[in-house]
Coordinates of C-alpha atoms in Angstrom, one line a residue:
Chain A
M1 CA 0.0 0.0 0.0
S2 CA 1.2 3.4 -0.8
E3 CA 0.5 6.6 1.1
V4 CA 1.1 9.9 -0.4
T5 CA 2.0 12.6 2.2
P6 CA 0.6 16.0 1.7
E7 CA 4.2 17.3 1.2
E8 CA 4.6 15.0 -1.7
N9 CA 1.5 16.4 -3.2
M10 CA 2.7 19.9 -2.8
P11 CA 3.2 21.7 -6.1
V12 CA 6.8 22.6 -6.5
E13 CA 7.2 26.3 -6.9
E14 CA 9.1 27.0 -10.1
E15 CA 11.4 29.9 -9.6
T16 CA 11.9 32.3 -12.3
P17 CA 15.7 32.1 -12.8
S18 CA 15.9 35.8 -13.8
T19 CA 14.3 37.1 -10.6
R20 CA 14.3 35.3 -7.3
P21 CA 17.6 33.6 -7.4
S22 CA 19.4 36.7 -8.5
I23 CA 17.8 38.7 -5.6
R24 CA 18.7 36.0 -3.1
R25 CA 22.2 35.9 -4.5
Y26 CA 22.6 39.7 -4.0
V27 CA 21.3 39.4 -0.5
I28 CA 23.7 36.6 0.4
L29 CA 26.5 38.5 -1.3
G30 CA 25.6 41.6 0.7
V31 CA 25.6 39.7 4.0
V32 CA 29.0 38.1 3.1
I33 CA 30.5 41.4 2.2
V34 CA 29.2 43.0 5.4
F35 CA 30.5 40.1 7.5
I36 CA 33.9 40.0 5.9
G37 CA 34.0 43.8 6.2
I38 CA 33.3 43.6 10.0
L39 CA 36.0 40.9 10.4
A40 CA 38.5 42.9 8.3
W41 CA 37.9 46.1 10.3
G42 CA 38.2 44.2 13.6
L43 CA 41.5 42.6 12.5
F44 CA 42.8 45.9 11.1
T45 CA 42.1 47.9 14.2
S46 CA 43.3 45.2 16.6
N47 CA 46.6 44.9 14.8
Q48 CA 47.3 48.6 14.6
S49 CA 50.3 49.7 16.7
Q50 CA 51.3 53.0 18.1
P51 CA 52.1 55.7 15.5
T52 CA 55.8 56.4 15.4
S53 CA 55.9 58.9 12.6
G54 CA 53.6 60.9 10.3
P55 CA 50.8 63.2 11.4
A56 CA 49.8 63.0 15.0
P57 CA 46.2 62.0 15.5
D58 CA 44.2 65.1 16.4
F59 CA 42.2 65.4 19.6
T60 CA 40.7 67.9 21.9
L61 CA 41.8 67.7 25.5
T62 CA 39.7 69.3 28.3
L63 CA 42.0 70.3 31.0
F64 CA 41.7 70.0 34.8
D65 CA 40.9 73.3 36.5
G66 CA 44.2 74.9 37.5
Y67 CA 46.2 72.7 35.2
Y68 CA 46.2 74.8 32.0
G69 CA 50.1 75.0 32.0
N70 CA 51.4 77.0 29.1
V71 CA 48.2 76.3 27.1
G72 CA 46.5 79.0 29.1
Q73 CA 42.9 77.9 28.3
P74 CA 40.5 75.2 29.6
S75 CA 40.7 73.0 26.5
I76 CA 43.0 72.6 23.6
K77 CA 43.0 71.0 20.2
L78 CA 46.3 69.4 19.2
S79 CA 46.0 70.8 15.6
D80 CA 45.8 74.3 17.1
L81 CA 49.3 73.9 18.4
H82 CA 50.9 73.7 14.9
G83 CA 54.1 75.7 14.9
K84 CA 55.0 74.5 18.4
V85 CA 56.7 71.3 19.6
V86 CA 54.2 69.3 21.7
L87 CA 54.9 66.6 24.2
I88 CA 52.0 64.2 24.8
N89 CA 52.3 62.0 27.9
F90 CA 49.7 59.4 28.8
W91 CA 49.8 58.6 32.5
A92 CA 47.7 57.4 35.4
S93 CA 47.8 57.9 39.2
W94 CA 47.7 54.1 39.7
C95 CA 50.7 53.6 37.3
I96 CA 53.9 53.0 39.3
P97 CA 56.4 53.7 36.4
C98 CA 54.6 57.0 35.7
A99 CA 55.7 58.2 39.1
D100 CA 59.3 57.5 38.1
E101 CA 59.2 59.8 35.1
A102 CA 57.0 62.5 36.7
P103 CA 59.8 64.6 38.2
D104 CA 61.8 64.4 34.9
L105 CA 58.8 65.6 32.9
Q106 CA 58.2 68.5 35.2
A107 CA 61.9 69.4 35.1
A108 CA 61.9 69.3 31.3
Y109 CA 58.7 71.4 31.2
T110 CA 60.2 74.0 33.4
K111 CA 63.2 74.2 31.2
Y112 CA 61.4 74.4 27.8
K113 CA 58.0 75.9 28.5
D114 CA 59.2 79.3 27.4
R115 CA 60.9 78.0 24.3
G116 CA 57.8 77.0 22.4
V117 CA 57.3 73.5 23.8
V118 CA 53.9 72.6 25.0
F119 CA 53.3 69.7 27.4
L120 CA 50.0 67.9 27.5
G121 CA 49.5 65.3 30.2
I122 CA 46.5 62.9 29.5
G123 CA 45.2 61.0 32.5
Y124 CA 44.3 57.4 31.3
L125 CA 41.4 55.6 33.1
D126 CA 41.9 57.7 36.2
N127 CA 39.4 59.4 38.4
E128 CA 39.8 63.1 39.0
A129 CA 40.4 63.0 42.7
D130 CA 43.3 60.5 42.4
A131 CA 44.7 62.3 39.3
R132 CA 44.7 65.6 41.1
N133 CA 46.5 64.1 44.1
Y134 CA 49.1 62.7 41.8
L135 CA 49.7 66.0 40.1
K136 CA 49.9 67.8 43.4
R137 CA 52.3 65.1 44.8
F138 CA 54.8 65.6 42.0
G139 CA 54.3 69.4 41.7
I140 CA 53.2 69.1 38.1
T141 CA 52.3 72.4 36.5
Y142 CA 52.0 71.6 32.8
A143 CA 48.6 71.2 31.1
N144 CA 46.8 68.1 32.2
G145 CA 43.4 66.6 31.6
P146 CA 41.5 63.3 31.6
D147 CA 41.0 61.1 28.6
L148 CA 37.3 61.6 28.8
R149 CA 35.2 58.6 27.6
T150 CA 38.6 57.0 26.6
K151 CA 38.6 58.7 23.2
I152 CA 42.1 59.9 22.9
S153 CA 44.2 56.9 23.9
P154 CA 42.6 54.6 21.2
L155 CA 43.8 57.1 18.6
Y156 CA 47.4 56.5 19.7
H157 CA 46.7 52.7 20.3
I158 CA 48.4 52.9 23.6
T159 CA 49.0 49.6 25.3
G160 CA 49.6 50.9 28.7
V161 CA 51.0 53.8 30.6
P162 CA 53.3 55.7 30.6
E163 CA 53.6 56.4 26.9
T164 CA 55.1 59.6 25.5
Y165 CA 55.0 61.2 22.1
I166 CA 56.8 64.3 20.8
V167 CA 55.2 66.1 17.9
D168 CA 57.2 68.6 15.8
K169 CA 56.1 72.0 14.6
A170 CA 54.5 70.6 11.5
G171 CA 52.3 68.2 13.5
D172 CA 54.3 65.1 12.8
I173 CA 55.3 62.5 15.4
Q174 CA 59.1 62.5 15.9
F175 CA 59.4 60.5 19.1
Q176 CA 57.5 57.8 20.8
K177 CA 58.3 55.8 23.9
I178 CA 56.3 53.2 25.8
S179 CA 58.4 53.2 29.0
P180 CA 59.3 56.1 31.3
V181 CA 61.2 59.0 29.8
N182 CA 64.0 61.0 31.4
E183 CA 64.9 64.6 31.2
A184 CA 68.1 64.1 29.2
E185 CA 66.4 62.2 26.3
L186 CA 63.6 64.8 26.3
A187 CA 66.1 67.6 26.1
Q188 CA 67.9 65.9 23.2
Q189 CA 64.6 65.7 21.3
F190 CA 63.6 69.2 22.0
E191 CA 66.9 70.7 21.0
K192 CA 66.8 68.8 17.8
L193 CA 63.2 69.9 17.0
L194 CA 63.6 73.6 18.1
K195 CA 66.5 74.2 15.7
Chain B
M1 CA 24.3 25.5 -8.4
R2 CA 21.1 26.3 -6.5
R3 CA 22.0 23.9 -3.7
T4 CA 25.5 25.3 -3.5
T5 CA 23.9 28.8 -3.1
Y6 CA 21.7 27.5 -0.3
V7 CA 24.6 25.8 1.5
F8 CA 26.7 28.9 1.1
G9 CA 23.9 31.0 2.5
F10 CA 23.4 28.7 5.4
V11 CA 27.2 28.7 6.2
V12 CA 27.2 32.5 6.1
W13 CA 24.2 32.6 8.4
L14 CA 25.8 30.1 10.8
A15 CA 29.1 32.0 10.9
L16 CA 27.2 35.2 11.6
V17 CA 25.2 33.7 14.4
V18 CA 28.2 32.0 16.0
S19 CA 30.2 35.3 15.8
L20 CA 27.4 37.3 17.4
S21 CA 26.9 34.7 20.1
V22 CA 30.6 34.7 20.9
L23 CA 30.6 38.4 21.2
A24 CA 27.5 38.4 23.4
G25 CA 29.1 35.6 25.5
V26 CA 32.2 37.6 26.1
A27 CA 30.2 40.6 27.1
A28 CA 28.0 38.6 29.4
A29 CA 30.8 36.5 31.0
Q30 CA 30.8 37.0 34.7
D31 CA 33.3 35.5 37.2
G32 CA 33.6 35.1 40.9
A33 CA 34.1 38.0 43.2
Q34 CA 37.5 39.0 44.6
P35 CA 38.0 41.0 47.8
T36 CA 39.0 44.7 47.5
P37 CA 39.9 47.2 50.2
L38 CA 37.1 49.6 51.0
P39 CA 37.7 53.3 51.7
A40 CA 37.1 54.9 55.0
A41 CA 33.5 54.7 56.2
G42 CA 31.2 57.4 54.6
Q43 CA 27.7 58.3 55.2
R44 CA 26.5 54.7 54.6
A45 CA 27.9 51.4 55.6
V46 CA 29.1 49.7 52.4
T47 CA 29.9 46.0 52.2
Q48 CA 32.1 44.1 49.8
D49 CA 29.0 42.5 48.3
D50 CA 27.6 46.0 47.6
V51 CA 30.7 46.9 45.6
N52 CA 30.9 43.6 43.8
R53 CA 27.2 43.8 42.8
I54 CA 28.1 46.8 40.7
A55 CA 31.6 45.7 39.8
K56 CA 30.2 42.5 38.3
Q57 CA 28.4 44.6 35.8
M58 CA 31.5 46.4 34.7
Y59 CA 34.7 45.8 32.9
C60 CA 38.0 47.7 33.4
P61 CA 39.5 48.3 29.9
I62 CA 42.9 47.4 31.2
C63 CA 42.0 43.8 32.1
E64 CA 40.6 42.5 28.8
N65 CA 37.6 40.2 29.2
E66 CA 37.9 40.2 33.0
P67 CA 35.0 41.7 35.0
L68 CA 35.9 44.5 37.4
D69 CA 35.1 42.5 40.5
A70 CA 37.7 39.8 39.5
C71 CA 40.4 42.2 38.3
R72 CA 43.3 42.7 40.7
T73 CA 45.2 45.6 39.0
A74 CA 45.8 48.9 40.7
A75 CA 43.5 50.6 38.3
C76 CA 40.6 48.3 39.1
A77 CA 41.3 48.6 42.8
Q78 CA 41.0 52.3 42.4
W79 CA 37.7 51.9 40.5
K80 CA 36.3 49.6 43.2
A81 CA 37.3 52.0 45.9
Q82 CA 35.5 54.8 44.0
I83 CA 32.4 52.6 43.7
A84 CA 32.5 52.1 47.5
Q85 CA 32.9 55.8 48.1
M86 CA 30.0 56.7 45.8
L87 CA 27.8 54.1 47.5
A88 CA 28.8 55.5 50.8
D89 CA 27.8 58.9 49.5
G90 CA 24.3 57.6 48.8
K91 CA 24.6 57.2 45.0
T92 CA 22.4 54.5 43.3
D93 CA 23.8 51.7 41.2
D94 CA 22.6 53.3 38.1
E95 CA 24.1 56.7 39.0
I96 CA 27.4 55.0 39.6
K97 CA 27.4 53.1 36.4
Q98 CA 26.4 56.3 34.5
Y99 CA 29.3 58.1 36.1
F100 CA 31.7 55.5 34.8
V101 CA 30.1 55.5 31.4
D102 CA 30.3 59.3 31.2
T103 CA 34.0 59.3 32.3
F104 CA 35.4 56.2 30.5
G105 CA 32.9 55.3 27.8
L106 CA 30.3 52.6 27.2
K107 CA 32.8 49.8 27.0
V108 CA 33.1 49.8 30.8
L109 CA 29.6 48.1 30.9
A110 CA 29.4 44.3 30.7
S111 CA 26.0 44.6 29.0
P112 CA 25.4 47.6 26.8
P113 CA 22.2 49.5 27.6
V114 CA 19.0 48.5 25.7
S115 CA 18.6 51.9 24.3
G116 CA 20.1 54.3 21.7
V117 CA 22.5 52.9 19.1
S118 CA 23.6 50.0 21.4
I119 CA 20.1 48.6 21.1
W120 CA 21.3 47.0 17.8
L121 CA 23.7 44.9 19.8
W122 CA 20.7 43.2 21.3
V123 CA 18.3 43.3 18.3
L124 CA 20.7 42.1 15.6
P125 CA 21.7 38.7 17.1
I126 CA 18.0 37.9 17.8
A127 CA 17.0 39.0 14.3
A128 CA 19.8 37.0 12.8
L129 CA 18.6 33.9 14.7
I130 CA 15.0 34.4 13.6
V131 CA 15.8 35.1 10.0
G132 CA 18.2 32.2 9.9
A133 CA 15.7 29.8 11.4
V134 CA 13.0 30.8 8.9
Y135 CA 15.5 30.5 6.1
V136 CA 16.6 27.0 7.1
Y137 CA 13.0 25.9 7.6
T138 CA 11.9 27.1 4.2
L139 CA 15.0 25.7 2.6
M140 CA 14.4 22.2 4.1
R141 CA 10.8 22.3 3.2
R142 CA 11.5 23.2 -0.4
M143 CA 14.2 20.6 -0.7
R144 CA 11.9 17.9 0.6
A145 CA 9.1 19.0 -1.8
R146 CA 11.6 19.0 -4.7
A147 CA 12.9 15.6 -3.8
A148 CA 9.3 14.2 -3.5
A149 CA 8.4 15.8 -6.9
S150 CA 11.4 14.4 -8.6
I151 CA 10.7 10.9 -7.4
S152 CA 7.1 11.0 -8.4
S153 CA 7.6 12.6 -11.8
S154 CA 10.7 10.9 -13.1
P155 CA 10.1 7.9 -15.3
P156 CA 11.5 4.7 -13.9
Q157 CA 14.9 4.0 -15.3
S158 CA 16.2 0.6 -15.9
S159 CA 19.3 -0.4 -14.2
G160 CA 19.8 -3.1 -16.7
D161 CA 19.2 -5.8 -14.0
E162 CA 15.7 -7.2 -13.9
Y163 CA 15.9 -8.1 -10.2
V164 CA 17.3 -4.7 -9.2
D165 CA 14.5 -3.0 -11.1
R166 CA 11.9 -5.0 -9.4
V167 CA 13.4 -4.3 -5.9
E168 CA 13.4 -0.5 -6.8
R169 CA 9.8 -0.7 -8.0
D170 CA 8.6 -2.6 -4.9
L171 CA 10.5 -0.2 -2.6
K172 CA 8.9 2.7 -4.3
N173 CA 5.4 1.3 -4.0
W174 CA 5.8 0.1 -0.4

């Protein structure tokens, strides 16, 4: 005896080759492209390392009250400092090596602040109270502000703190260091860039 | 060619769902609590459990894929101390989390809020699952119908062996 299931009786929908399959193909192709694009973007961004040359990524830093340094205003855009040598230092109050370099940074700032060198300290993943205590503890007077919403540090792909960059008068990165800096090496860089 | 397209589509859908699930899993992963020193007593007594209740919902960007309550770095200890201080000051859980989001960005949250742009992080995986399930269901239904139609419509072909032909015929009619 033979039974015919309803499914076997179902009429088979004939697709018009020129319409449905091509639309489906485009949809699948679109999904594949988007998917590969997301993966490629993820790989690209995760493999990016710190910039060591070329134009310094631009950002706007809102400064802590009382820590305007030789910037002289509550916030500063890096690109507005063209024509000056700029030191960018990422630090945090919980970072022990940052404490090692803090006196050297302040000494270098004192020496070069009137020669067209601007120091920008950027507090990384720090709360304001602890950051202020740190600045007070080391007598730091150069411009300092928090990396609000962690927007600046990803531009420089920092992997930790401290990290220091020196940008020349044209806005290009000329120096980059992941570990603590000292006054002598900063002076050497500044002298070279101020010529 | 058509079957290849279906299989290709299915593989793409599966890869998409698996990727989204892994991402969601990473975001939702929670670990056991670790002790952290509390600051001096404020206006309200704060316990370690109070701090960990909030810390479990947060990630410190320094410790990748490790929830704040389990992270032992100095930065995380500072964050936990700050949570304790804010609780002592009478802040609510939501206010504290909002403070951290405002200061450090959305990525400090273990689960992105179900609002604004981040709502897509919740909607897309579910939508992908539903669309994929519907796609697989219709695909299987169509393949079964096509297979049934080809069996019933194709003329019997002789294998050249009388006995084999008879077995095939009987199996078909059984």
